[in-house]
Coordinates of N, CA and C in Angstrom, one line a residue:
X1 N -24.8 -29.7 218.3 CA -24.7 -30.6 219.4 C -25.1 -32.0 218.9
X2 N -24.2 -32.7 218.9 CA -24.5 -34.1 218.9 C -24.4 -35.2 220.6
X3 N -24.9 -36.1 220.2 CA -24.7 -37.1 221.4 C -25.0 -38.3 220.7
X4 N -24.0 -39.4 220.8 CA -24.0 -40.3 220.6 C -23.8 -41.5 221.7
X5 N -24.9 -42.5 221.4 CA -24.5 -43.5 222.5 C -24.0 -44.8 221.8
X6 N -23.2 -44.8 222.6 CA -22.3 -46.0 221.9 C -22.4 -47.8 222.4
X7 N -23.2 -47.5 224.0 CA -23.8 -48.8 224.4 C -22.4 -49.6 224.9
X8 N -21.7 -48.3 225.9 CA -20.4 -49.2 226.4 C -19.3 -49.0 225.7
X9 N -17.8 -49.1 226.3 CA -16.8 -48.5 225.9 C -16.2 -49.5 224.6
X10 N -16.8 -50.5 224.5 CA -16.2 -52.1 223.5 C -16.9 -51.5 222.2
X11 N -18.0 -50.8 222.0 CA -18.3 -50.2 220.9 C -17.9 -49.0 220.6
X12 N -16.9 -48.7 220.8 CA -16.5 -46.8 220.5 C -16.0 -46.5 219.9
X13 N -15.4 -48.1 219.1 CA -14.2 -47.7 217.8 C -15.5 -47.8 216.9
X14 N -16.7 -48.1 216.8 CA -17.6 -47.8 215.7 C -18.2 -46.5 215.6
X15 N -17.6 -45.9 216.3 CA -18.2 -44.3 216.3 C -16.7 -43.2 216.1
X16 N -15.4 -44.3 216.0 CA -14.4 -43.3 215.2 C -14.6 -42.3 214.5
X17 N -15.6 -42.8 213.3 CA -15.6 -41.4 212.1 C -16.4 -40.3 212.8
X18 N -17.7 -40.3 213.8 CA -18.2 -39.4 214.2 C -17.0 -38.7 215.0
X19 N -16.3 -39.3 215.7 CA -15.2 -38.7 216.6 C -14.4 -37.7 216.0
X20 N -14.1 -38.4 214.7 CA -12.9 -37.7 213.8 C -13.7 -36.2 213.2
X21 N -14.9 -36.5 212.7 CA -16.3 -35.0 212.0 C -15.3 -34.1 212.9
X22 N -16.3 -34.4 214.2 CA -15.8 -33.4 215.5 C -14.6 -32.9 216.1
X23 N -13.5 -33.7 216.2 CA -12.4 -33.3 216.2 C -11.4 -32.7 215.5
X24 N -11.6 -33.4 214.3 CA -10.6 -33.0 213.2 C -11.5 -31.6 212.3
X25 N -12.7 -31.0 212.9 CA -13.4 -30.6 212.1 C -14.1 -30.6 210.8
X26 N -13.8 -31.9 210.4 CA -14.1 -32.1 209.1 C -15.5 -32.0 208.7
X27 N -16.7 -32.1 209.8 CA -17.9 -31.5 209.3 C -18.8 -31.1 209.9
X28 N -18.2 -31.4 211.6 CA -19.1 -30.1 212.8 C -17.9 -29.3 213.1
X29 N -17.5 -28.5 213.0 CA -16.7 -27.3 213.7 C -17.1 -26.9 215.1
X30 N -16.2 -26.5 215.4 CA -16.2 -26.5 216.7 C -16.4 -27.1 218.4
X31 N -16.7 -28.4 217.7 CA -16.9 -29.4 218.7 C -16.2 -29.9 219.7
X32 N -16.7 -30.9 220.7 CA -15.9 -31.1 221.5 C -16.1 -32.9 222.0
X33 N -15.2 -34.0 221.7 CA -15.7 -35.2 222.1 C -16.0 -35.5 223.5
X34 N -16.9 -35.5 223.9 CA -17.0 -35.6 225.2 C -16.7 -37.1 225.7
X35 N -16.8 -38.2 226.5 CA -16.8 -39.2 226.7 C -17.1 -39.5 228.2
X36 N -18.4 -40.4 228.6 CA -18.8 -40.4 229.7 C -19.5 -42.0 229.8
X37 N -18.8 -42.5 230.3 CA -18.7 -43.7 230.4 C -18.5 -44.4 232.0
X38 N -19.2 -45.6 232.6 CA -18.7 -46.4 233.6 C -17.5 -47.0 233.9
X39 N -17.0 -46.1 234.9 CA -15.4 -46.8 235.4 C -15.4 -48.3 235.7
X40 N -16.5 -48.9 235.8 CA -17.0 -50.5 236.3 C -16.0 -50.8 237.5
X41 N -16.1 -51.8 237.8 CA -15.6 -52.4 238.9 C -14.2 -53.5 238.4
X42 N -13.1 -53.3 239.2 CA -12.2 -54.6 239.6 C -12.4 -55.9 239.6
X43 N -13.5 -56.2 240.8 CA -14.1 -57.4 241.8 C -15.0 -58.0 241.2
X44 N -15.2 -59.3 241.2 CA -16.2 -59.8 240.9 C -15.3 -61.0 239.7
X45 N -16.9 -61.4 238.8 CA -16.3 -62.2 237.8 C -17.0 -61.6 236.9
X46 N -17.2 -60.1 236.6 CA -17.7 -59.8 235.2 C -16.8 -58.8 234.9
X47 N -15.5 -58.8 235.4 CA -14.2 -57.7 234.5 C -13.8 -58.3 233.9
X48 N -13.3 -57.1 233.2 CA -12.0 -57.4 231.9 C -11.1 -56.6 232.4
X49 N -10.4 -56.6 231.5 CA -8.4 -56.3 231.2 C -9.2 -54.8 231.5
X50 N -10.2 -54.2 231.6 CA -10.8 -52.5 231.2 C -11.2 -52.0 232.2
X51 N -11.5 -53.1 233.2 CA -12.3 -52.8 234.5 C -11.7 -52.0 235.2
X52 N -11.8 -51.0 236.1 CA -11.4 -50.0 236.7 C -11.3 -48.8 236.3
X53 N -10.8 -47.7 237.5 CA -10.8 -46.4 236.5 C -9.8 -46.6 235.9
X54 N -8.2 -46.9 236.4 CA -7.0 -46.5 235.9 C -7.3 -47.7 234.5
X55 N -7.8 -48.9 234.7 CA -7.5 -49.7 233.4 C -8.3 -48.8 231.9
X56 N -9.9 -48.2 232.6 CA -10.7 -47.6 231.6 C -9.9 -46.1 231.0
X57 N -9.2 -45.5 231.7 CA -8.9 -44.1 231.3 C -7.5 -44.5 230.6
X58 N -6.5 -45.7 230.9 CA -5.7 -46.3 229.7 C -6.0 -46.9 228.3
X59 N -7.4 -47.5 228.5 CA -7.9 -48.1 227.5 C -8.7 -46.8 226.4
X60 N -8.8 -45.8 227.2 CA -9.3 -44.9 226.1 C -8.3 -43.7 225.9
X61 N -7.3 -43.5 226.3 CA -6.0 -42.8 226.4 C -5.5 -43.0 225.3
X62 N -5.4 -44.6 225.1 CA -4.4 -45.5 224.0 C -5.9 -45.7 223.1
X63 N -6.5 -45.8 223.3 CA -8.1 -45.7 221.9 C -7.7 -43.8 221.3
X64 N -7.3 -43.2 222.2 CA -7.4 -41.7 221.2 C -5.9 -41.3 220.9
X65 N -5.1 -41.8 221.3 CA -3.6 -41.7 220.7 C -3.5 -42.4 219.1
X66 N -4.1 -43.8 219.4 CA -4.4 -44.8 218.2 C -5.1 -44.0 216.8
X67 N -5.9 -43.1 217.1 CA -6.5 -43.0 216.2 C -6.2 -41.6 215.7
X68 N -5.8 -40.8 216.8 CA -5.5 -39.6 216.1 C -6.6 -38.4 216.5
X69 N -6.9 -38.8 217.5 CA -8.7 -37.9 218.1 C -8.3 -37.2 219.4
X70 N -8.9 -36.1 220.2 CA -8.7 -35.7 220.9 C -10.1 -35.9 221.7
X71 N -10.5 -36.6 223.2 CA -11.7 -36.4 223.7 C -11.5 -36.5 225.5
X72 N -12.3 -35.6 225.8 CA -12.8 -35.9 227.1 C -13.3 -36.4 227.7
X73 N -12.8 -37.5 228.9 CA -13.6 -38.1 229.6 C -14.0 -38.2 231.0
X74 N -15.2 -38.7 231.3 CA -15.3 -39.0 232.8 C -16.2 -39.9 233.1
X75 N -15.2 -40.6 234.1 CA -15.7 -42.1 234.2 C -16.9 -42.2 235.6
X76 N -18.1 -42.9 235.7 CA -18.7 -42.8 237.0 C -18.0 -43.7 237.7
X77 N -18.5 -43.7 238.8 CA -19.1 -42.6 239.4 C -18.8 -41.3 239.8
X78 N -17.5 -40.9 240.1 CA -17.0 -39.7 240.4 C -15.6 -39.3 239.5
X79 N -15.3 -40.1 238.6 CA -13.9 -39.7 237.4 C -12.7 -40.1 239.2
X80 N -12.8 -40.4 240.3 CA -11.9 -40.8 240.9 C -12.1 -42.3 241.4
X81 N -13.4 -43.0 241.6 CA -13.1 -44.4 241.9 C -13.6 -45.2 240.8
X82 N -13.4 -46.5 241.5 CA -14.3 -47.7 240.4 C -15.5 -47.7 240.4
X83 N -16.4 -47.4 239.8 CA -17.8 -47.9 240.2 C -19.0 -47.8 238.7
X84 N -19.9 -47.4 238.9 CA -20.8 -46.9 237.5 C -22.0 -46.0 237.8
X85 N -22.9 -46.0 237.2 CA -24.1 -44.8 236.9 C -24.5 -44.9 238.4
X86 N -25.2 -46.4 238.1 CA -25.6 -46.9 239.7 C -25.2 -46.8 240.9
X87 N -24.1 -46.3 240.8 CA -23.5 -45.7 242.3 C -23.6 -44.7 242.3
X88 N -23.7 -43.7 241.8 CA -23.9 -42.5 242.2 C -25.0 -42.5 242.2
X89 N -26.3 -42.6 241.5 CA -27.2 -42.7 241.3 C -27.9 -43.2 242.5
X90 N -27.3 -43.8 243.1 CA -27.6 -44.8 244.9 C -27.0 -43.3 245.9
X91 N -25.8 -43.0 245.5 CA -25.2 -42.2 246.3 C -26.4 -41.0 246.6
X92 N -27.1 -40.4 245.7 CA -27.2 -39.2 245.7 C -29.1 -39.1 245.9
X93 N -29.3 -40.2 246.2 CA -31.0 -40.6 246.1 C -31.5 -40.0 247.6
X94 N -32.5 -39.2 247.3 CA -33.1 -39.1 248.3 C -33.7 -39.3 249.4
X95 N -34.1 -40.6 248.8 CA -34.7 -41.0 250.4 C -33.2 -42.8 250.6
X96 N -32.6 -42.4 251.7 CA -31.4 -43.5 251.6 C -32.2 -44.5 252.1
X97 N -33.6 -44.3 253.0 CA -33.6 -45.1 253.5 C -34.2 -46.9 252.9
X98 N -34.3 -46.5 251.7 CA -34.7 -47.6 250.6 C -33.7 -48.4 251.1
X99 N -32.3 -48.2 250.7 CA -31.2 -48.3 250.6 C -30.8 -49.9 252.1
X100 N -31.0 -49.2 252.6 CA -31.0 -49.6 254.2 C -32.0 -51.2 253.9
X101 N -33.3 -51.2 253.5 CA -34.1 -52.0 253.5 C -33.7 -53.1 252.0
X102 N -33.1 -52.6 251.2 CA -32.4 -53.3 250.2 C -31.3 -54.2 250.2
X103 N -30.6 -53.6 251.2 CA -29.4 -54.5 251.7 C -29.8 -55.7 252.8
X104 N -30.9 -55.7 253.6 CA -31.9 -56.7 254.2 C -32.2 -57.9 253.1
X105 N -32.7 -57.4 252.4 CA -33.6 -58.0 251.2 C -32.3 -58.8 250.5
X106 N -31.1 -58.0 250.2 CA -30.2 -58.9 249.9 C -29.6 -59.5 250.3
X107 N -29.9 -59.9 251.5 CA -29.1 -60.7 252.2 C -30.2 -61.8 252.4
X108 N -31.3 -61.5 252.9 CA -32.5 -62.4 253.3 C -32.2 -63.3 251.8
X109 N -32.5 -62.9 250.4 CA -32.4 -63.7 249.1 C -31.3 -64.5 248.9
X110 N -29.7 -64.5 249.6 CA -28.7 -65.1 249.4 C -28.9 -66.2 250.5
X111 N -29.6 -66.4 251.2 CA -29.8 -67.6 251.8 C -30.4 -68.2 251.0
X112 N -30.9 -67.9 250.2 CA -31.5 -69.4 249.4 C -30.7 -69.6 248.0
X113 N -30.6 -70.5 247.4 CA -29.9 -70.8 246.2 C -30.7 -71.1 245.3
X114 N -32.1 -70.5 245.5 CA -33.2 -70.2 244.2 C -32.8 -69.2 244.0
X115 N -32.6 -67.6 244.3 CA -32.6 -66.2 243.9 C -31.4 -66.3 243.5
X116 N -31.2 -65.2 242.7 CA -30.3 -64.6 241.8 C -30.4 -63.2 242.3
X117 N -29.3 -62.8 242.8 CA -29.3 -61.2 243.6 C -29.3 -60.3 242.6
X118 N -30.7 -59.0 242.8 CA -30.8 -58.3 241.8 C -29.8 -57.2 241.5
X119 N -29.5 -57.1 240.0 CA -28.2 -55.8 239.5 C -28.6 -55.0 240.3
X120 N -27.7 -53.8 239.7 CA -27.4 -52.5 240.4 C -28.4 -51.8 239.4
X121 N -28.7 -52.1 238.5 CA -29.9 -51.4 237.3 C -31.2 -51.7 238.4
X122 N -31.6 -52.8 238.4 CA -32.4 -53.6 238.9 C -33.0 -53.1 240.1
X123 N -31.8 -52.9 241.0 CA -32.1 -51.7 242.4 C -32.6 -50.2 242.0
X124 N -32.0 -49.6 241.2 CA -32.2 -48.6 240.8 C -34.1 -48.2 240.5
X125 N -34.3 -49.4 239.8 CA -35.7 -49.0 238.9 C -36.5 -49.3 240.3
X126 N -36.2 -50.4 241.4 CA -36.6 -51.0 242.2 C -37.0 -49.1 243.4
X127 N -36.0 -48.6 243.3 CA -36.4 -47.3 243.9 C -37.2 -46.2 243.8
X128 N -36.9 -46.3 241.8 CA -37.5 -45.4 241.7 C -39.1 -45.7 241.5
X129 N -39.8 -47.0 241.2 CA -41.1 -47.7 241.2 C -41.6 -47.7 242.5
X130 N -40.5 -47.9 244.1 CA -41.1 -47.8 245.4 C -42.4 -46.6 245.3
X131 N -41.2 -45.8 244.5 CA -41.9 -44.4 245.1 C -43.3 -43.5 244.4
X132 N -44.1 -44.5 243.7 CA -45.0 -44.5 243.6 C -46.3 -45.2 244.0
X133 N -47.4 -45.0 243.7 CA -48.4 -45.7 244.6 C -48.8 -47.0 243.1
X134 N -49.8 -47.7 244.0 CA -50.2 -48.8 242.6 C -51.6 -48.3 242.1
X135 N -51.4 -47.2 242.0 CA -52.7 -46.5 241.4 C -52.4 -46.0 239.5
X136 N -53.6 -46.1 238.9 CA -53.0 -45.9 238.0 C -52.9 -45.0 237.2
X137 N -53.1 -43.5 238.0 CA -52.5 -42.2 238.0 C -51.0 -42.2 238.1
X138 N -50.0 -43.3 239.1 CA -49.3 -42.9 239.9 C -48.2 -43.5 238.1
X139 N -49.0 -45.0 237.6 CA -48.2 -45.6 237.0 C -48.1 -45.0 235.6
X140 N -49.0 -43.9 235.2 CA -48.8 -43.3 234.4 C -48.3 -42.1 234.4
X141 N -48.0 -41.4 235.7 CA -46.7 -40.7 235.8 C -45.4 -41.2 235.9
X142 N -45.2 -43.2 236.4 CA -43.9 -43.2 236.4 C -43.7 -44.0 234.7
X143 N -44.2 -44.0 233.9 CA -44.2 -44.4 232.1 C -43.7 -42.9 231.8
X144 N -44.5 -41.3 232.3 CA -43.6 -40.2 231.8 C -42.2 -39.8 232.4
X145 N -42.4 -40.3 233.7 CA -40.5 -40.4 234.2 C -40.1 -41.1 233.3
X146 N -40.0 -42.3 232.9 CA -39.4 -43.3 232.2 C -38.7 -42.7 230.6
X147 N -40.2 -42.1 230.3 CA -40.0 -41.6 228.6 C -39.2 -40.2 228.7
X148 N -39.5 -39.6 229.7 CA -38.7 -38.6 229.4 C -37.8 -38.7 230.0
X149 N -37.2 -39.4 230.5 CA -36.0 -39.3 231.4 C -36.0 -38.4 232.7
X150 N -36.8 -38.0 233.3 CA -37.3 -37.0 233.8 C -37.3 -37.1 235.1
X151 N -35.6 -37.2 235.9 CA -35.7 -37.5 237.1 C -34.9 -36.3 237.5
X152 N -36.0 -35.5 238.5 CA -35.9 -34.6 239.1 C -35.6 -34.9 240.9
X153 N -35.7 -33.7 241.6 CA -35.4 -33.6 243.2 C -36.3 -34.5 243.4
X154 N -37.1 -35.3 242.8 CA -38.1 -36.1 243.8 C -37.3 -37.2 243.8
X155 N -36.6 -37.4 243.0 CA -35.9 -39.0 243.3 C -34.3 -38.6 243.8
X156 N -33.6 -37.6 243.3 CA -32.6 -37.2 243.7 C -32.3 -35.6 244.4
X157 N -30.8 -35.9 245.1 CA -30.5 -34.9 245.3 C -29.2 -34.6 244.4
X158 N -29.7 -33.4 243.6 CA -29.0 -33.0 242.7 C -27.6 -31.8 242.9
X159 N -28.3 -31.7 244.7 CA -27.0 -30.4 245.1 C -26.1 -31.5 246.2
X160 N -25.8 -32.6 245.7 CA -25.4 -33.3 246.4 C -23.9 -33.0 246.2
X161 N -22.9 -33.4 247.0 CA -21.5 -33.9 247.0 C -21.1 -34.7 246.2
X162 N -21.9 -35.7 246.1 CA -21.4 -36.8 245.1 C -21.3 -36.6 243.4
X163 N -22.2 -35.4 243.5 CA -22.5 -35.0 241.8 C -21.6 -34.1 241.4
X164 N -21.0 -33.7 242.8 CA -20.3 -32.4 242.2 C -19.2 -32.3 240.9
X165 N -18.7 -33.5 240.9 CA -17.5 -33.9 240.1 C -17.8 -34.1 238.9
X166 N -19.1 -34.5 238.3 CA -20.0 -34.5 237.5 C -20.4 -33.5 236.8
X167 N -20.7 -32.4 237.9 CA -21.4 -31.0 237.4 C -20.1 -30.5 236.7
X168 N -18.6 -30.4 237.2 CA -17.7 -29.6 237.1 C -17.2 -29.9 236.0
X169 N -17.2 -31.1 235.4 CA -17.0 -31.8 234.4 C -18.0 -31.0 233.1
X170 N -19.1 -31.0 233.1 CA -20.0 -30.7 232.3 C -19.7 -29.2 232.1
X171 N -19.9 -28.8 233.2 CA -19.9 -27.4 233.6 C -18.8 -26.4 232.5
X172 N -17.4 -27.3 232.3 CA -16.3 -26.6 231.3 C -17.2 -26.2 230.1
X173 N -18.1 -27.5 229.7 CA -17.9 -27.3 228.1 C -19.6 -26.6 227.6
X174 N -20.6 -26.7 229.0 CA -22.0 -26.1 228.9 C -22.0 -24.9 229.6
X175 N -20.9 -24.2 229.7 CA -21.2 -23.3 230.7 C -20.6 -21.8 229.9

């Protein structure tokens, strides 16, 4: 098992030759390229020619025709709309009602033309830091969430709907 992160879909032709090992078998056998990557969004002013699902699943369609590789992908948030990690990741959170008081907050901040409206990363950590206390038991449990990646039913629900497309996906090649 390998896993490579490639830090976004603009870096993936530098990870060709790992692609080719795996595919072509030339030095993992039996592998399988997986690809899981953010569908990003249409809207706004930070797309490219890539943005979307249909533009992202073209752009790496024609990245593995090009090269001669076979891989699978799925784009978040659900391999059917535009979106990224962060939406599902919003989608499937336990307590929604953050959510609710976030969208206040971003609205209250756009009346002024000092703030800069926080990302969708930004919201994310913003929920999962709520949910501890300012003690510093609570802050040295959320440094072991952090390091380990270690987000369980306390911050999500994992038997959600929104994951399911996700699980199914995984599910072919770990199961």
């Amino acid at each position: 098992e390998l896993i490579v992160m490639t830090n976004g879909y603009t870096n993936i032709s530098k990870h060709l030759d790992t692609f080719k090992e795996i595919d072509l078998g030339e030095k993992r056998e039996g592998g399988v390229n997986l690809i899981i990557f953010d569908a990003d969004e249409t809207v706004g002013d930070k797309t490219d020619e890539y943005s979307g699902l249909a533009n992202k699943r073209t752009y790496l369609n024609s990245f593995m025709a090009d090269n001669h590789i076979q891989c699978h992908h799925f784009l978040f948030p659900n391999n059917i709309y535009d979106g990224c990690l962060e939406d599902l990741l919003k989608s499937i959170a336990t307590h929604q009602e953050f959510y609710l008081c976030w969208k206040d907050m971003e609205l209250c901040l756009s009346k002024y033309s000092t703030f800069n409206l926080p990302n969708k990363k930004g919201m994310i950590y913003s929920y999962i830091d709520s949910l501890f206390d300012e003690t510093k038991s609570q802050k040295e449990e959320m440094k072991k969430y952090q390091q380990n990646k270690d987000f369980t039913n306390a911050f999500w629900d994992l038997n959600s709907q929104e994951i399911q497309p996700l699980k199914t996906f995984l599910d072919i090649y770990f199961n």
